[in-house]
Short mmCIF file of C-alpha atoms in Angstrom, two decimals:
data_model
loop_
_atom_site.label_atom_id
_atom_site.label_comp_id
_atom_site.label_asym_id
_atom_site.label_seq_id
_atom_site.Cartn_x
_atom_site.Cartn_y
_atom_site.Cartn_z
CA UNK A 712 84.06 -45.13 -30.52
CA UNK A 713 84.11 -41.27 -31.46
CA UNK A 714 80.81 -40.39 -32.36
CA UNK A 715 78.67 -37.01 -33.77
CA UNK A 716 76.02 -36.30 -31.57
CA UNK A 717 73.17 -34.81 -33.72
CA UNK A 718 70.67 -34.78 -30.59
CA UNK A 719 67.05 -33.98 -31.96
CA UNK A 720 65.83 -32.67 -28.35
CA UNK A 721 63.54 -29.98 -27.59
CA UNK A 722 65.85 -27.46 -26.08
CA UNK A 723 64.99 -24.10 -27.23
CA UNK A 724 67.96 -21.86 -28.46
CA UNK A 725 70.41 -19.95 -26.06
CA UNK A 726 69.51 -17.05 -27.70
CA UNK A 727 65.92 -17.21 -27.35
CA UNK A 728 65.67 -18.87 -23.85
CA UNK A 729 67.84 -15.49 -23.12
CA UNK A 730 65.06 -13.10 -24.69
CA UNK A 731 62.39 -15.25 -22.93
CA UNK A 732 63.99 -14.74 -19.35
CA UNK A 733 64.72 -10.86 -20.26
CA UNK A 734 60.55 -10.94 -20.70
CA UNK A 735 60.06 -12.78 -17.80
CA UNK A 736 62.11 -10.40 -15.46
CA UNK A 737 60.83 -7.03 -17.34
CA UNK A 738 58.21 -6.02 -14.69
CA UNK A 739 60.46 -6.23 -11.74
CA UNK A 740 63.42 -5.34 -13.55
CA UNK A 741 62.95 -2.48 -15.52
CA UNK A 742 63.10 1.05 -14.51
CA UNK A 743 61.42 4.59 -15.26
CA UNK A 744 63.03 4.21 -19.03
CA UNK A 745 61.63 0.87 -19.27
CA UNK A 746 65.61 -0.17 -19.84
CA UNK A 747 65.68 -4.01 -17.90
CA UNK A 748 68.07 -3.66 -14.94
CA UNK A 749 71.70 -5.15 -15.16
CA UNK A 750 71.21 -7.72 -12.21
CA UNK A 751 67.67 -8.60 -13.78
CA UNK A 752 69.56 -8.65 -17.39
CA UNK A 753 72.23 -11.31 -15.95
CA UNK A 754 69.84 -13.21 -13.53
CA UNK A 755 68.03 -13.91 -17.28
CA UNK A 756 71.36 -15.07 -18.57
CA UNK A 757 72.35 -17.19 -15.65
CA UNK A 758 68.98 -19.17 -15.78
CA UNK A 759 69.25 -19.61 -19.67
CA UNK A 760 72.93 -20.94 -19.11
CA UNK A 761 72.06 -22.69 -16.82
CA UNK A 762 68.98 -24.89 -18.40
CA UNK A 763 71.08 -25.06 -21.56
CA UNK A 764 74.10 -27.10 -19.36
CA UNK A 765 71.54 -28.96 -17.97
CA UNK A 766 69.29 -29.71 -21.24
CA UNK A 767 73.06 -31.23 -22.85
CA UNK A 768 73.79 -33.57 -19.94
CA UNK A 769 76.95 -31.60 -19.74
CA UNK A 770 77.58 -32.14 -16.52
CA UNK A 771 77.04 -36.49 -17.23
CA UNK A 772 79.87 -35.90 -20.30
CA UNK A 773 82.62 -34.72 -17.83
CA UNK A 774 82.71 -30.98 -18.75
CA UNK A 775 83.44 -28.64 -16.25
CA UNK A 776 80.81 -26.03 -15.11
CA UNK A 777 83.72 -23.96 -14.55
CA UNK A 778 84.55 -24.01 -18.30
CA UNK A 779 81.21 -23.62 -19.55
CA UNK A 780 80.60 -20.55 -17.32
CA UNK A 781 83.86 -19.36 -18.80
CA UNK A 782 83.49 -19.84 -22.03
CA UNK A 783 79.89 -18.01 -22.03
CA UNK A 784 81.88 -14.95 -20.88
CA UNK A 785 84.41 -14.77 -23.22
CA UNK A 786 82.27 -15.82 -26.36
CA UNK A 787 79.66 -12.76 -25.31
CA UNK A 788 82.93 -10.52 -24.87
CA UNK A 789 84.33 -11.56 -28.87
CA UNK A 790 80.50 -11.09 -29.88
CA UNK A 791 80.46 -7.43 -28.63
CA UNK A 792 83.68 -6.83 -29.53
CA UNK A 793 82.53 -7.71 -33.26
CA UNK A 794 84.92 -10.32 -33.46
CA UNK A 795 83.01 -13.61 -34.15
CA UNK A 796 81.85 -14.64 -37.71
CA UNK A 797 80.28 -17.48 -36.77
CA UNK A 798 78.43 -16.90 -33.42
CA UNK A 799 76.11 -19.73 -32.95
CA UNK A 800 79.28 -22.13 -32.54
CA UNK A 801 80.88 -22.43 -29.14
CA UNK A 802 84.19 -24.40 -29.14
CA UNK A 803 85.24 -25.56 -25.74
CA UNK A 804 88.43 -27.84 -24.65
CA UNK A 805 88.39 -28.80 -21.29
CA UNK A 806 91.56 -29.60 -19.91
CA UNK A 807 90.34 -30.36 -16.66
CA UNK A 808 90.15 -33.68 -17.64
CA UNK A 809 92.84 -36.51 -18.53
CA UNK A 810 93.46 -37.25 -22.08
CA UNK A 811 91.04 -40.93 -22.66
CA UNK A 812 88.22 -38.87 -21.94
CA UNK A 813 85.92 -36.86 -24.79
CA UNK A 814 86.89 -33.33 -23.82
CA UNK A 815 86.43 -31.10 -26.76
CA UNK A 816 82.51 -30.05 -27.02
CA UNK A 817 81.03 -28.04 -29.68
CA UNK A 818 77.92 -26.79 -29.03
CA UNK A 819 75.57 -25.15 -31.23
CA UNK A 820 73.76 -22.17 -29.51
CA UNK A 821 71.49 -21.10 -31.63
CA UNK A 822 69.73 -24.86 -31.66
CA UNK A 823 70.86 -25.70 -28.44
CA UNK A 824 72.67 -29.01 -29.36
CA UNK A 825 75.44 -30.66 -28.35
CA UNK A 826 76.97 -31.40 -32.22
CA UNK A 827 80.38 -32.96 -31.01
CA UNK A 828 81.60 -34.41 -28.22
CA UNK A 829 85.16 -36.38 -28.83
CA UNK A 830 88.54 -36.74 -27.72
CA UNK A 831 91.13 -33.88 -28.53
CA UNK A 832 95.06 -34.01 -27.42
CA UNK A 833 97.31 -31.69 -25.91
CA UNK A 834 100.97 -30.90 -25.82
CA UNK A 835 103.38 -32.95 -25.46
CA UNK A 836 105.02 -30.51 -22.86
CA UNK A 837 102.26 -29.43 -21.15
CA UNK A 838 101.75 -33.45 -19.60
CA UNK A 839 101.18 -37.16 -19.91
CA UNK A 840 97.32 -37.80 -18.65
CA UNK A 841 96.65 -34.33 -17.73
CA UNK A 842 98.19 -31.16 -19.31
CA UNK A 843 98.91 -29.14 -16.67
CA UNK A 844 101.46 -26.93 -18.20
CA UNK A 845 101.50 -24.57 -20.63
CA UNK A 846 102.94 -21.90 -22.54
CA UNK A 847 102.65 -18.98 -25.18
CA UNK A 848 106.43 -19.34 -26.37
CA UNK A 849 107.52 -20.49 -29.78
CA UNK A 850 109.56 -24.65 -29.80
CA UNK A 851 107.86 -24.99 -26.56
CA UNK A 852 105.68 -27.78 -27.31
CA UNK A 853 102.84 -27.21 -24.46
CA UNK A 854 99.27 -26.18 -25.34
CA UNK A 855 98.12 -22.58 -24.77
CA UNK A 856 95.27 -21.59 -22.74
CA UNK A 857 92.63 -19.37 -23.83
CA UNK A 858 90.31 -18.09 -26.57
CA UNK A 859 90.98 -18.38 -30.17
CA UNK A 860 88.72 -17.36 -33.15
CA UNK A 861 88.86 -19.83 -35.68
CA UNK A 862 90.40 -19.04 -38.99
CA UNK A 863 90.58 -20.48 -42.58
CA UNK A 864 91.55 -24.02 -43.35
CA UNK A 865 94.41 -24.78 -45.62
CA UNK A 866 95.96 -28.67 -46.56
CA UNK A 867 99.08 -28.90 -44.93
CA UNK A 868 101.80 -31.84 -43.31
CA UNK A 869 98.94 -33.25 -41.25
CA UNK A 870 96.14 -32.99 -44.53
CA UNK A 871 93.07 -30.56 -43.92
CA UNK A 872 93.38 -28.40 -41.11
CA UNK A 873 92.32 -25.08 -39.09
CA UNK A 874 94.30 -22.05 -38.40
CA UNK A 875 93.29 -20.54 -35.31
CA UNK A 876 93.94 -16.97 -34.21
CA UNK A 877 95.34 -16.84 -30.17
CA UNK A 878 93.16 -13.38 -28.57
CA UNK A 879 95.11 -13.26 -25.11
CA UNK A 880 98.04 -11.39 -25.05
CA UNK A 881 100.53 -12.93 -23.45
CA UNK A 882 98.74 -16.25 -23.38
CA UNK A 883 98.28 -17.54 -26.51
CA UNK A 884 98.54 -14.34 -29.38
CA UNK A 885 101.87 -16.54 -30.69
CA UNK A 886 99.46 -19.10 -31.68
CA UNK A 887 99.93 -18.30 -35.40
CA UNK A 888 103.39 -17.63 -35.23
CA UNK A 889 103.87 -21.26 -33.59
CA UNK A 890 101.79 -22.70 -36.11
CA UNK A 891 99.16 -24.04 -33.67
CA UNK A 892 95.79 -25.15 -35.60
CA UNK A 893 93.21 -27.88 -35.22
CA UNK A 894 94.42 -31.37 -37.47
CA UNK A 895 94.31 -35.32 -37.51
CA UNK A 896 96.07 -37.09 -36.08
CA UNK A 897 95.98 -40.85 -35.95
CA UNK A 898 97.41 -40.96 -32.22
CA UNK A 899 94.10 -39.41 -31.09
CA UNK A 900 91.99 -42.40 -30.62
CA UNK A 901 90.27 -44.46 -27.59
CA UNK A 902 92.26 -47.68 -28.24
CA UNK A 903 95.78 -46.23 -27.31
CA UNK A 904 94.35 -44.50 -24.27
CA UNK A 905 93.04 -47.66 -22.92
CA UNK A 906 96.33 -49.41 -24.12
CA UNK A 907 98.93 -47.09 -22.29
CA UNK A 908 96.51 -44.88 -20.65
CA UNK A 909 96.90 -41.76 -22.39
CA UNK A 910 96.40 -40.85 -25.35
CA UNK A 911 99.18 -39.44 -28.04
CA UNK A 912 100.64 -35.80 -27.58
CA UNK A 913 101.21 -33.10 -30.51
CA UNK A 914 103.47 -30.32 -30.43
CA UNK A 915 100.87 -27.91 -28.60
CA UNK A 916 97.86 -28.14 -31.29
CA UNK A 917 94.62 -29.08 -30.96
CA UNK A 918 94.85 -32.14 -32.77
CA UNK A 919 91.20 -34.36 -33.11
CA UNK A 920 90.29 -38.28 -34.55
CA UNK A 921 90.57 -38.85 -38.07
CA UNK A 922 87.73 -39.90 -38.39
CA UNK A 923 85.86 -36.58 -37.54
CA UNK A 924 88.51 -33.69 -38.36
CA UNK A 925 87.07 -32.68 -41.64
CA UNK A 926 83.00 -32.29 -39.87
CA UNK A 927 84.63 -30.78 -36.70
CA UNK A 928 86.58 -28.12 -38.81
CA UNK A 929 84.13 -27.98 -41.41
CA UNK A 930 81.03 -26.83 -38.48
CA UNK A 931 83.67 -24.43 -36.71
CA UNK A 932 86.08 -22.41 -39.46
CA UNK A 933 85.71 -19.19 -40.45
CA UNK A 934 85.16 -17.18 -37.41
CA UNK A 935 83.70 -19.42 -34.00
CA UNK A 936 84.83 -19.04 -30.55
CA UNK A 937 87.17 -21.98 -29.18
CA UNK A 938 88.20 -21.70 -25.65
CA UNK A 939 90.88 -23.91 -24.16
CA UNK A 940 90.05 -24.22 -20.54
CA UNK A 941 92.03 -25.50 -17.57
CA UNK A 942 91.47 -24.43 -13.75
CA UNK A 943 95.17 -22.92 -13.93
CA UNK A 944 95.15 -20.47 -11.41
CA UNK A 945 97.65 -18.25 -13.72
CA UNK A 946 95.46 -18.43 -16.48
CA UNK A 947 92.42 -17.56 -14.63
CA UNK A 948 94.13 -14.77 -12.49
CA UNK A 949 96.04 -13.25 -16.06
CA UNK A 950 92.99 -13.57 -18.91
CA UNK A 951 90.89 -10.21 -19.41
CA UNK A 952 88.73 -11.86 -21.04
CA UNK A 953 86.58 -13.54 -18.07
CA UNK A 954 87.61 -11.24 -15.75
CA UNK A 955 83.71 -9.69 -15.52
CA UNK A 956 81.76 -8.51 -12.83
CA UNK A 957 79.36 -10.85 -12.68
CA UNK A 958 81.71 -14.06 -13.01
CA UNK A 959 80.93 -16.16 -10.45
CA UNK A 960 77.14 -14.90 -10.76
CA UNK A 961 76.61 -17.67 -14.15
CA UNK A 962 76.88 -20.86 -12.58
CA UNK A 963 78.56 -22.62 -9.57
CA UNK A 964 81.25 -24.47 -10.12
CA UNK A 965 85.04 -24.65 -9.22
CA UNK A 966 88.02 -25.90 -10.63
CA UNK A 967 91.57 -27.11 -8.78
CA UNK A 968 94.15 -25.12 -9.31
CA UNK A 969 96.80 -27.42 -11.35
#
């Protein structure tokens, strides 16, 4: 059964765990200007990304450290770039895994909890159990890689739903023009995963249970960061957006290339 997690834990927020580390480092970090060094700076963020994985059981739920490190990156590069409405939601699809299992995550970081955790379906192009292939290109029916900034919601064929704007060139900035947003859809539940081992396939959108599309889209419209992960080696080589110095520096983890 699809359930909301509403975890009351004692995890403090990202964002403070983050300014608590920066403290921590400060005397051996800073220099003459009292500015804290960039390695000190990112050896704060590693440890507060990595307590906050660990705090969420992340690793227990199936989602890739991989995709969490990822998604960190690009979320901080939308939040500098001024591009996120909504920052304390983090959005992330995880493609590394087959269909049956509860692979979209929405994480709060600002509270530090885990507020979703459900199943999510992919093209019907891009694979059967696993989507493995994928594409930016209009009729082509396959997911799209990537991170997206959640839009408006409008009522449309498939009832209440979530536009979502592609930020990858080349990888997913069609995403509007291929009408790919976040629905229901009745072919995204448990039962017909265990029945014929996968679960049903849209034409490339996001598409989430009925019985938790309106909370989902209602927590993460208007200007959150959703990232659509897979360890494609195309993808990883291609996006600008976690292409960053200090990439592997966040958290271990590795991904096959599919």
């Amino acid at each position: 059964m699809n359930l909301r997690i509403s975890k009351k834990t004692y995890i403090l927020p990202f964002i403070v765990l983050t300014s608590l580390f920066s403290l921590k480092v400060s005397s051996i970090g800073k220099k003459s200007t009292g500015v804290i060094a960039p390695a000190a700076a990112a050896l704060a963020t590693v440890s507060a990304a990595e307590m906050l994985y660990g705090q969420l059981a992340l690793d227990s739920l199936g989602l890739s450290r991989e995709a969490f490190q990822y998604a960190l990156q690009g979320h901080e590069n939308l939040q500098k770039a001024g591009k996120l409405a909504n920052e304390d939601i983090l959005s992330i699809v995880d493609f590394s895994l087959p269909s049956t299992k509860k692979r979209l995550f929405v994480i709060d970081l600002a509270s530090g909890q885990l507020l979703f955790n459900t199943l999510v379906s992919h093209g019907r192009n891009s694979g059967r159990e696993m989507a493995t292939n994928f594409s930016n290109a209009p009729e082509s029916f396959k997911s799209s890689l990537g991170f997206y900034i959640t839009g408006s919601t409008y009522r449309g064929a498939h009832g209440y739903s979530l536009r979502l704007e592609g930020e990858e060139q080349g990888i997913n900035d069609n995403a509007m023009e291929r009408g790919i947003v976040m629905h229901a859809a009745d072919y995204v539940n448990e039962k017909l995963g265990r029945v014929q081992g996968y679960i049903g396939r849209s034409l490339g959108c996001p598409a989430v249970p009925v019985s938790l599309h309106k909370k989902i889209i209602g927590k993460i419209r208007n200007g959150s960061c959703l990232f659509i992960y897979s360890p494609n080696q195309q993808y990883l080589s291609a996006s600008r957006m976690i292409q960053l110095p200090a990439q592997k520096q966040y958290l271990s983890g590795s991904g096959n290339e599919a």
